[in-house]
Short mmCIF file of C-alpha atoms in Angstrom, two decimals:
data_model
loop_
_atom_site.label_atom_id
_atom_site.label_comp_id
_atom_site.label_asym_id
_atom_site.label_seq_id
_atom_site.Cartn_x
_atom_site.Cartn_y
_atom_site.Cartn_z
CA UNK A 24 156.71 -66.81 39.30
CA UNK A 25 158.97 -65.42 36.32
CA UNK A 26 155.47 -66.32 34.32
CA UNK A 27 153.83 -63.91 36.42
CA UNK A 28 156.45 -61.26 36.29
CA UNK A 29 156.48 -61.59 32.36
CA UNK A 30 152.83 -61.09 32.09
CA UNK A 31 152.97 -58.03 34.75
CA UNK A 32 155.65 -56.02 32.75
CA UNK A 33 154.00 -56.18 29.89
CA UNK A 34 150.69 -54.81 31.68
CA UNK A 35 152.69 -52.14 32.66
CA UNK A 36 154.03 -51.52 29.07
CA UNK A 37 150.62 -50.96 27.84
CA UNK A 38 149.60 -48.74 30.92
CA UNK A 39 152.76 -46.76 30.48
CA UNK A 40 152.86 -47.64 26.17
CA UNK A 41 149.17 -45.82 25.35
CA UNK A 42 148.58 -48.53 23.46
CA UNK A 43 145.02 -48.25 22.00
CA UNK A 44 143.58 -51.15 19.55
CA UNK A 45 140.53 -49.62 17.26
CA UNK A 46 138.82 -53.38 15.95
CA UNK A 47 140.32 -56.48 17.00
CA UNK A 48 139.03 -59.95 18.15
CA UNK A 49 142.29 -60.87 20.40
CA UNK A 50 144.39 -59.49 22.88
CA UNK A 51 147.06 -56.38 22.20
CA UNK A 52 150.54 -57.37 22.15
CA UNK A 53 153.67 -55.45 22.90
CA UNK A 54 157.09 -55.92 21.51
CA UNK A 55 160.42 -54.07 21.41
CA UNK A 56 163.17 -54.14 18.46
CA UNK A 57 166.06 -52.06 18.13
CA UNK A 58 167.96 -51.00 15.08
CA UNK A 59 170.66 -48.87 13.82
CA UNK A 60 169.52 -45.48 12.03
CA UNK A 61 171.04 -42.46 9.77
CA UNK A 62 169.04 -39.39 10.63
CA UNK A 63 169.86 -36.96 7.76
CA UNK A 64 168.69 -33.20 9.68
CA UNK A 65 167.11 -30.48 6.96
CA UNK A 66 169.57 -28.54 5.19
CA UNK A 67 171.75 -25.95 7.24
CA UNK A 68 171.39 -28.60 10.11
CA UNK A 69 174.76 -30.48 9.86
CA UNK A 70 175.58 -33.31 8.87
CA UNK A 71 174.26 -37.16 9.66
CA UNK A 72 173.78 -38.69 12.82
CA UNK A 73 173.91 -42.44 13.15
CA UNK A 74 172.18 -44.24 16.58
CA UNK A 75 170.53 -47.08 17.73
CA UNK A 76 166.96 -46.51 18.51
CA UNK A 77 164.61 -49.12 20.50
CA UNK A 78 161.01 -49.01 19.06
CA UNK A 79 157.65 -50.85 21.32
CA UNK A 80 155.17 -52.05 18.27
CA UNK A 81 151.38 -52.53 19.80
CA UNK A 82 148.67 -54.54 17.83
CA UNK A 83 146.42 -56.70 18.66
CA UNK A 84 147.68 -60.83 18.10
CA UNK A 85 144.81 -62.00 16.49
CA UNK A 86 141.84 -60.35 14.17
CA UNK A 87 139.81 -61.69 11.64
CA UNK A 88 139.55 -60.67 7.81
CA UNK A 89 137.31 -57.27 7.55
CA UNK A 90 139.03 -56.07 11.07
CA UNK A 91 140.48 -52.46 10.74
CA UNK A 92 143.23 -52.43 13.38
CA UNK A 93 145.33 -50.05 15.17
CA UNK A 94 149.18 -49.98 14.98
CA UNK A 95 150.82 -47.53 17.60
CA UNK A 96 154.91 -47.44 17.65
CA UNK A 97 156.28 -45.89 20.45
CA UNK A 98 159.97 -44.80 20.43
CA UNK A 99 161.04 -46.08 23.51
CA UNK A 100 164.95 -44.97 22.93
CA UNK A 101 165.99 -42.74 20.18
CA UNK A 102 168.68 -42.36 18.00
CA UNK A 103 170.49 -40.23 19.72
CA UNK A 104 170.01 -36.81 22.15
CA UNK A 105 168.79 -32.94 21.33
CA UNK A 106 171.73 -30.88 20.18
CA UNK A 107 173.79 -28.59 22.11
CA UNK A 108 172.67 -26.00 19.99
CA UNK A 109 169.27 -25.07 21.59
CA UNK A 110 166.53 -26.30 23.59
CA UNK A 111 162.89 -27.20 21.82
CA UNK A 112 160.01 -25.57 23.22
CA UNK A 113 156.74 -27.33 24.46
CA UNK A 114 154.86 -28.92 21.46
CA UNK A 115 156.68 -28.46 18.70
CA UNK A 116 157.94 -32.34 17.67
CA UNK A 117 156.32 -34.26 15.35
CA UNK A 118 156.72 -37.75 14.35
CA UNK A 119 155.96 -39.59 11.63
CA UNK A 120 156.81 -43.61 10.97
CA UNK A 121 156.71 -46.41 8.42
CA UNK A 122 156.06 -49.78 9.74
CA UNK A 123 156.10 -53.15 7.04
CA UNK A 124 153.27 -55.47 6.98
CA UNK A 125 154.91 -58.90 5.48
CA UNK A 126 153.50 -62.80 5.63
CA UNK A 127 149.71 -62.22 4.37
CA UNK A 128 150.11 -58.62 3.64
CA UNK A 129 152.93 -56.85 1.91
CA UNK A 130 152.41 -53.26 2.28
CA UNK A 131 153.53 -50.16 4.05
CA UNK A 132 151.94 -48.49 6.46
CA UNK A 133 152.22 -44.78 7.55
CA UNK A 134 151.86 -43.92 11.37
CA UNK A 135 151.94 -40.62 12.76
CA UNK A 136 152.25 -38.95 15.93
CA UNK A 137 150.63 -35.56 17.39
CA UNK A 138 152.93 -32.05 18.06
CA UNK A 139 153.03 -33.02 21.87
CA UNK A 140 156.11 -33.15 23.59
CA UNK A 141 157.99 -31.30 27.13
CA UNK A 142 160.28 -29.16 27.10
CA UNK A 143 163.16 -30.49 25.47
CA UNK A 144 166.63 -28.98 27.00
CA UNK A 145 169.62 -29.24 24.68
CA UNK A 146 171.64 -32.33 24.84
CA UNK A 147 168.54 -34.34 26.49
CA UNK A 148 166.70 -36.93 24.87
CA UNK A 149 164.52 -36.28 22.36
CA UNK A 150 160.92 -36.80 23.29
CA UNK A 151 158.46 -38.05 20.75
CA UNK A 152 154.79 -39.01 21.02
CA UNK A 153 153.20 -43.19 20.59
CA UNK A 154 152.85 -42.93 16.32
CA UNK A 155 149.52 -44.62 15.41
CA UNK A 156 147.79 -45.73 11.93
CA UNK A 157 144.92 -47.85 11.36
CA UNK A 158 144.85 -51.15 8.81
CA UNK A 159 142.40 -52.80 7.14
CA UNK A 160 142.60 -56.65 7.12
CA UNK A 161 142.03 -58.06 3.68
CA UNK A 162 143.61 -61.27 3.99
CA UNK A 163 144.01 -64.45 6.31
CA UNK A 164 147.51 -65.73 7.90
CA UNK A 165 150.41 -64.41 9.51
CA UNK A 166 150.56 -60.59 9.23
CA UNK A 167 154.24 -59.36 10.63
CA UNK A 168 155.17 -55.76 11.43
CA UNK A 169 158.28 -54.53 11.16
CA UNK A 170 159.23 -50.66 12.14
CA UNK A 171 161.44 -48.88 9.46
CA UNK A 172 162.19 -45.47 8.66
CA UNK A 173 160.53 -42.26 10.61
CA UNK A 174 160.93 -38.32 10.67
CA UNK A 175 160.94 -35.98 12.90
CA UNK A 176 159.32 -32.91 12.17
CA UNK A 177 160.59 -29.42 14.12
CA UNK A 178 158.16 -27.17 13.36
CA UNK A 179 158.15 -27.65 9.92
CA UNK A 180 161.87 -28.86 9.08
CA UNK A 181 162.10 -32.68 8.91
CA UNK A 182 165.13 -34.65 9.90
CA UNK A 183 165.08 -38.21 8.08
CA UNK A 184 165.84 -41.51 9.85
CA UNK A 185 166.21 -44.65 7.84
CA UNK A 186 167.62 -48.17 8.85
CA UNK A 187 171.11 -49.17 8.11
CA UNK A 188 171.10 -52.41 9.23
CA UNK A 189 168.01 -55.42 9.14
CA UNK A 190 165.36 -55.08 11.54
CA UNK A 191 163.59 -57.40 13.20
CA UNK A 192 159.95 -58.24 13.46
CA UNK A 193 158.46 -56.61 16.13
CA UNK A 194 155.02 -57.94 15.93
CA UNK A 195 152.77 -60.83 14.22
CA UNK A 196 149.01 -60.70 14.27
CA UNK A 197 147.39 -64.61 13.43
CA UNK A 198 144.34 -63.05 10.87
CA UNK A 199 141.66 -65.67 10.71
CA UNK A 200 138.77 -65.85 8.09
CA UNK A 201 135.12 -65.65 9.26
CA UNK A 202 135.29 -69.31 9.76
CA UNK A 203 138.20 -69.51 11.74
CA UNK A 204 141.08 -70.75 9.45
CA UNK A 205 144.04 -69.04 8.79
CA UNK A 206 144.36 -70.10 4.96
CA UNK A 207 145.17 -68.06 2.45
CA UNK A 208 142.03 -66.34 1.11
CA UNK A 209 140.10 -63.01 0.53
CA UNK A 210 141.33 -60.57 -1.51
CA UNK A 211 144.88 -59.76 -1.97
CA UNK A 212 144.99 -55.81 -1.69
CA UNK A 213 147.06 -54.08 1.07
CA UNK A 214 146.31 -52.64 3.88
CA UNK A 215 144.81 -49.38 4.04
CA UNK A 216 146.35 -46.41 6.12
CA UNK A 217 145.45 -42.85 7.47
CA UNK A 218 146.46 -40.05 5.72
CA UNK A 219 148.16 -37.44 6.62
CA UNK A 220 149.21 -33.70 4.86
CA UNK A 221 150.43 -33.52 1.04
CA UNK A 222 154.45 -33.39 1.36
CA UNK A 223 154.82 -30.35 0.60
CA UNK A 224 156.21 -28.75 -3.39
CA UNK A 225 152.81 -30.45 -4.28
CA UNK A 226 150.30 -28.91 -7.15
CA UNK A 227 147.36 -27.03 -5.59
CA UNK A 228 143.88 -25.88 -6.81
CA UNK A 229 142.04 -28.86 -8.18
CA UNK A 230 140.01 -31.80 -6.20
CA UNK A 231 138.52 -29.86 -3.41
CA UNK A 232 141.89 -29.60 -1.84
CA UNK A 233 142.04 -26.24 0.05
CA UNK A 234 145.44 -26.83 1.75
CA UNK A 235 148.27 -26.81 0.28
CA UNK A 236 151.79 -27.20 1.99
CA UNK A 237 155.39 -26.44 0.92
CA UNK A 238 158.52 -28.01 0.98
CA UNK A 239 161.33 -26.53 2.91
CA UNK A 240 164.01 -24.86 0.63
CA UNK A 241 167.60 -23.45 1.95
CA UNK A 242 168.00 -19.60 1.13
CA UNK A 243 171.29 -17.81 1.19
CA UNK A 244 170.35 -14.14 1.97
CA UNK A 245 173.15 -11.39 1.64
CA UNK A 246 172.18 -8.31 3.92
CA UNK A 247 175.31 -6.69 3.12
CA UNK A 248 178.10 -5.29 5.41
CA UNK A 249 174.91 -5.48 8.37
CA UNK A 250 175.09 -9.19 8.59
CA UNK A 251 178.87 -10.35 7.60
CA UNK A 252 178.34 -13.98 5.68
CA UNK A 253 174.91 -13.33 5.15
CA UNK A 254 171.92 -15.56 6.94
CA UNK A 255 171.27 -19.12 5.70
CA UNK A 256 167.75 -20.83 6.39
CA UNK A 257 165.14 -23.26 5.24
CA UNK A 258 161.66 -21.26 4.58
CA UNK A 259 158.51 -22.78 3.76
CA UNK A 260 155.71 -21.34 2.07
CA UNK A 261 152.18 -22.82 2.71
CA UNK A 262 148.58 -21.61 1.11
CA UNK A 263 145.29 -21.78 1.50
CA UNK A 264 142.61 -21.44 -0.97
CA UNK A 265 140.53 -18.62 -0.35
CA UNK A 266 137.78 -17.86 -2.90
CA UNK A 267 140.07 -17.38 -6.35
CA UNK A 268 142.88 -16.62 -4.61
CA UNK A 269 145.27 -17.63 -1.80
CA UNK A 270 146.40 -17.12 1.77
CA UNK A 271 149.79 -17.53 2.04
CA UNK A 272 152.06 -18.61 5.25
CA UNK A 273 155.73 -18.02 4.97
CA UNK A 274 157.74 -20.16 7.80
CA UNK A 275 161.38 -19.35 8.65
CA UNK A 276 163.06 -21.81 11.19
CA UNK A 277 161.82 -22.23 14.32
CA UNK A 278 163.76 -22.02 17.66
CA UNK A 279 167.06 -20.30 18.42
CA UNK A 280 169.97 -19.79 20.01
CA UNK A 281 170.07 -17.88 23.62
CA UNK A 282 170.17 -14.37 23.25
CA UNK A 283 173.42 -12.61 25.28
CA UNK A 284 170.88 -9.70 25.76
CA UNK A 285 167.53 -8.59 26.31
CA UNK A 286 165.02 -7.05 23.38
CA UNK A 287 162.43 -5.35 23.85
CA UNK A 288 158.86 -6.48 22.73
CA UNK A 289 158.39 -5.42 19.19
CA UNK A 290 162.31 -5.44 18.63
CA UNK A 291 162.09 -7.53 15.45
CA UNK A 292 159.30 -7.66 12.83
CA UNK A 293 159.78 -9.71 9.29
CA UNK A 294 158.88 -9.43 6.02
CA UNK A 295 159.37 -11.43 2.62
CA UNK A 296 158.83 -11.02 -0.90
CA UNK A 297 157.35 -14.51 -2.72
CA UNK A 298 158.54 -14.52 -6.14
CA UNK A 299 155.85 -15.95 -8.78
CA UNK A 300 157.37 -17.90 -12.03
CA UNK A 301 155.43 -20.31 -14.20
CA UNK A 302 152.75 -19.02 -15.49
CA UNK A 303 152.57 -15.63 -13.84
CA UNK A 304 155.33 -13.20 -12.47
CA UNK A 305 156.00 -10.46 -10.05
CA UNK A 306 156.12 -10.81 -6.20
CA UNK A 307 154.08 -10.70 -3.52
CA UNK A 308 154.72 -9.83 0.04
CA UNK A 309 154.42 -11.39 3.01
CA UNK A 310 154.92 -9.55 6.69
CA UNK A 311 154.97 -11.07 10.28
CA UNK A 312 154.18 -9.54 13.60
CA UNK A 313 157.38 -8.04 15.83
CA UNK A 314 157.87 -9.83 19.05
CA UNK A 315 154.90 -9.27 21.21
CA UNK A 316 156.43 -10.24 24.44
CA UNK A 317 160.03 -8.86 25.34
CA UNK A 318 162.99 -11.60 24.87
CA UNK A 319 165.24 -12.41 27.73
CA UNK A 320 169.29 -12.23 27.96
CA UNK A 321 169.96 -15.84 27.01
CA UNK A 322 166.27 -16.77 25.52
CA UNK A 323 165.33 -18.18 22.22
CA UNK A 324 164.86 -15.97 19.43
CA UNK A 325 162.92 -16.77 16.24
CA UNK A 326 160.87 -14.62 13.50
CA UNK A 327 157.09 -14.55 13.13
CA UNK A 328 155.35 -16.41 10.70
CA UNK A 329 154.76 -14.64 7.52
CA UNK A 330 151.54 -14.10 6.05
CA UNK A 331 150.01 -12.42 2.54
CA UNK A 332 147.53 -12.76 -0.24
CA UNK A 333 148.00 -13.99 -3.51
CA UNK A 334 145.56 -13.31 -5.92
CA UNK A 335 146.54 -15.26 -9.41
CA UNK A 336 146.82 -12.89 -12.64
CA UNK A 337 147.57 -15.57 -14.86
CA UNK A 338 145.49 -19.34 -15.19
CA UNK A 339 148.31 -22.37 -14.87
CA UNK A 340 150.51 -23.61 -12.90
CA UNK A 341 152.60 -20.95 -10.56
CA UNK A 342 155.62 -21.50 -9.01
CA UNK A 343 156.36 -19.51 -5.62
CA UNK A 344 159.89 -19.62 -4.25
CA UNK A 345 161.14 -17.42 -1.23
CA UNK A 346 162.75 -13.71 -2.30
CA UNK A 347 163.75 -10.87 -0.45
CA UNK A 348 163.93 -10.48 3.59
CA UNK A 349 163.39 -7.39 5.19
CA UNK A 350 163.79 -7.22 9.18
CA UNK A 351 162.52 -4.09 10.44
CA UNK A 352 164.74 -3.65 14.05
CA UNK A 353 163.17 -1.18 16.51
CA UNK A 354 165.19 -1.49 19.60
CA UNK A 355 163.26 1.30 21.88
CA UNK A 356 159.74 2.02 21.99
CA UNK A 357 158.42 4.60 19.61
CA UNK A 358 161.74 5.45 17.18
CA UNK A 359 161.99 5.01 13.84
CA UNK A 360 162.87 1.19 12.92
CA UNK A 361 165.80 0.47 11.22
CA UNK A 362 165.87 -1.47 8.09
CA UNK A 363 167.93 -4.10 7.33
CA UNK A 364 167.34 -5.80 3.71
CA UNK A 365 168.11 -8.65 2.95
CA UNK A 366 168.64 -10.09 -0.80
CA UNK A 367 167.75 -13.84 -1.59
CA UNK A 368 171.27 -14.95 -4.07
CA UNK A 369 170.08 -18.57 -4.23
CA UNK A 370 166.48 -20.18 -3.22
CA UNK A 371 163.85 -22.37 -4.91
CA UNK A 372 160.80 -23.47 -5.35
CA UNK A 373 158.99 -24.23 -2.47
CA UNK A 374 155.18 -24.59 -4.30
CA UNK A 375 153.33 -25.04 -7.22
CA UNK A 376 149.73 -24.02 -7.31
CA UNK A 377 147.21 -24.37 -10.19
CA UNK A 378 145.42 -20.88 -10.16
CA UNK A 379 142.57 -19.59 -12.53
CA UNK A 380 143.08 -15.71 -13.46
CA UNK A 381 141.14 -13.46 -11.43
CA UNK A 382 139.86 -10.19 -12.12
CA UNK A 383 142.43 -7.55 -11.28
CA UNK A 384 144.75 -9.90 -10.14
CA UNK A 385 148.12 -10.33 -10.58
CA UNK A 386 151.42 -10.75 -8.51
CA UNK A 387 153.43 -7.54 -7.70
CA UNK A 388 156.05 -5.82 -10.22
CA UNK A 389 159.19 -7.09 -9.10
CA UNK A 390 161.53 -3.55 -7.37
CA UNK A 391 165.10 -3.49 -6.78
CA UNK A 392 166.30 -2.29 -3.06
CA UNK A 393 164.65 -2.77 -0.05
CA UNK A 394 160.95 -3.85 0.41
CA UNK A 395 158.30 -1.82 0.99
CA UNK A 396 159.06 0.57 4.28
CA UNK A 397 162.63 0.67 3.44
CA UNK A 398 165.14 3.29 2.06
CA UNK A 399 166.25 1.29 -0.77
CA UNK A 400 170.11 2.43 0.04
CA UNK A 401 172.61 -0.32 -0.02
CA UNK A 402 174.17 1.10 3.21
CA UNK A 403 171.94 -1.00 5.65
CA UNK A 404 172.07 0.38 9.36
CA UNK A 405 175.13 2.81 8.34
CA UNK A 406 172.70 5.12 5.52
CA UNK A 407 169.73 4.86 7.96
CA UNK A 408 171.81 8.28 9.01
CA UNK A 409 171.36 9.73 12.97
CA UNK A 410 168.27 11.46 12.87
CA UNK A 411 166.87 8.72 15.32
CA UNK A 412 170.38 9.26 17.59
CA UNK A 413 168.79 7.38 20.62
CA UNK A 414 167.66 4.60 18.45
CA UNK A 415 170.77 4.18 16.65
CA UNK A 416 172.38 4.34 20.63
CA UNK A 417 169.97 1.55 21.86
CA UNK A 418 171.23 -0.80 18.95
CA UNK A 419 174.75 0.12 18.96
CA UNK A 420 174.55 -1.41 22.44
CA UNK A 421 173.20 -4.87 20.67
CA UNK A 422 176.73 -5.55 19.36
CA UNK A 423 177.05 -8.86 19.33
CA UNK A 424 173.48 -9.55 19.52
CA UNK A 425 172.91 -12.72 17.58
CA UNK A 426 170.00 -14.66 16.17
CA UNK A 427 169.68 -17.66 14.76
CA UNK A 428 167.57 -18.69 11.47
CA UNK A 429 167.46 -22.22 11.85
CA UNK A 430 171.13 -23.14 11.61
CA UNK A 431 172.37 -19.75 10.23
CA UNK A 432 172.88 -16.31 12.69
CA UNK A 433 173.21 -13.07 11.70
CA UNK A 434 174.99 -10.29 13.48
CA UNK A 435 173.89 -6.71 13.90
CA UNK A 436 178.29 -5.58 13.86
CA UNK A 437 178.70 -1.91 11.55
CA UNK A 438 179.11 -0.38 15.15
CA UNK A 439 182.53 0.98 14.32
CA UNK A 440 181.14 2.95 11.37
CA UNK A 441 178.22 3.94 13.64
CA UNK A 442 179.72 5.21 17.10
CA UNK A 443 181.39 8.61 15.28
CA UNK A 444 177.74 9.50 14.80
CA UNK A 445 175.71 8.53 17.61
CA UNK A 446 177.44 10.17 20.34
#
């Protein structure tokens, strides 16, 4: 009887598991390990989180040399909850893991997961889909797999988990050769996995490769007496080759913190400047759409993606690192928007492409003030002045509107220096 019940639950853990096996010449096997993990969150995130997370490894238990198998780990208990600070919308977690291949193999082997995930509320567990990679078999005996470190990827800022403590072998596939024997024999090369994305800061324009993604890098922006402390956020800037030139894709964080009021659709539209070093120089700019939908007292709030054309001036490599925000604030329908610059005092690099000069290109001369659209005063909202009086009105009533840029908000506050002129 407790055969039968042992053999039932682990049916049900590969119903439930979505364990899939690509080649193999035996049955799939399921086992669960749990170990203790640091998660390190992206910069501006806070600081480390230690946990115990339980991990299910599928593969199949036996497989002969020349089988390409599938591995799937699926995080049956993570590290620890969401945060208090604010929930994750639908689709927007990533995972990615390492599992070890030790006995006949000793290799590592990337796994990854798809963007699909509920709802996540804050403070309830995190939510991360089965993590699969395939192997190539290249040798006979006892293959072991052992889960190890894994990130979790928010749209587009990673939080790092590694182990900090052993962790035991989840799984151990007998690899015969074409004879049957488990000797030693065949070649000796690891195992092969899928590939994912470049890891972003990577050098782009050479092999074919036509994507080419960014690493995250924390930028201090001071908007002046507008936003008191300034705004602090990771930003990411992604291309796409596009002829000679590039398509850019500037990413601020993602998610927020609940409004305490409404805005109105088209309340908040970005814009960037990308500063160029290496072997060109200038800027060019980036913009994102305003809000298309209005935003509900107590909803999320995050910017638009970014987007621009760079078109190289200079052959080499070019560096592009986050500059100047601009938030254009329009807070009724139809008035003027209001300004709000936004200087970068400390970013970094967040690509390196190889570019070939093009004719007539070049990046952007680099201007002091505000970005294109703007006044250039250093007053922010206060030297807009009260020709728009009903605008100025509509976001005077926004004090203590606040919106979050990843871990950093910002504060719309010079009402006091405002209210002797807008009523």
């Amino acid at each position: 009887m407790k055969t039968q019940r042992r053999v039932s639950a682990a049916a049900v853990a590969l119903l439930f598991g979505g364990a899939g096996i690509l080649l193999a010449a035996g049955p799939a096997q399921a086992a669960e390990v749990s170990y203790e993990v640091e998660c390190i969150p992206p910069a501006g995130g806070g600081g480390p989180v230690r946990g115990t997370t339980t991990v299910s490894i599928t593969a199949p238990a036996t497989a002969k040399v020349g089988d390409e198998i599938e591995v799937v780990w699926k995080t049956v208990k993570p590290a620890s909850n969401n945060t208090d600070l604010m929930d994750l919308g639908k689709d927007t977690v990533k995972p990615t893991g390492w599992v070890k291949l030790g006995g006949a193999l000793g290799t590592e082997v990337k796994l990854e997961g798809e963007r699909k995930n509920p709802p996540i509320p804050k403070n309830a567990p995190m939510v991360m889909s089965d993590m699969k990679g395939k192997v190539k078999l290249t040798k006979a005996g006892d293959v072991t797999i052992t889960p190890g470190k894994y990130d979790v990827d928010f749209s587009g800022f990673v939080t790092h988990c590694s182990p900090k403590a052993a962790v035991g072998v989840a799984a151990t596939i007998k690899v015969t050769d074409g004879d049957g024997t488990t000797s030693s024999g065949g070649t000796t090369s690891g195992g092969t996995t899928t590939t994912g994305g470049s890891t972003g800061g990577g050098t782009g324009g050479g092999g074919g490769q036509t994507d080419f993604p960014g690493k995250p890098v924390e930028v201090a922006f001071d908007c002046g007496a507008v936003v008191p402390g300034g705004i602090k956020t990771p930003v990411t800037i992604n291309a796409k080759k596009n002829g000679g030139g590039f398509d850019l894709t500037v990413k601020t964080a993602k998610g927020a913190m609940a409004s305490p009021m409404a805005l109105p659709a088209g309340a908040l539209k970005p814009s960037m400047n990308i500063k160029l070093g290496g072997a060109d120089s200038g800027t060019v700019k980036v913009t994102g759409p305003a809000n298309a939908e209005p935003i509900p007292d107590k909803a999320p709030v995050s910017l638009s993606d970014m987007t621009g054309t760079y078109k190289p001036g200079k052959s080499g490599k070019v560096t592009l690192s986050p500059d100047q925000l601009t938030i254009d604030v329009t807070m009724t329908p139809g008035s003027t928007p209001i300004n709000v610059p936004c200087k970068a005092v400390s970013s970094g690099v967040s690509l390196e492409l190889d570019t070939t000069a093009q004719p007539g290109g070049s990046g952007s001369p680099t201007t002091g003030g505000a970005a294109a659209g703007g006044s250039g005063t250093s007053g922010g909202l206060a030297d807009t002045g009260a020709g728009d009086g009903g605008g100025l009105r509509a976001l005077a009533l926004a004090a203590g509107t606040v919106v979050l840029l990843g871990a950093a908000v910002f504060t719309f506050t010079p009402w006091r220096r405002l209210r002797g002129t807008t009523r």
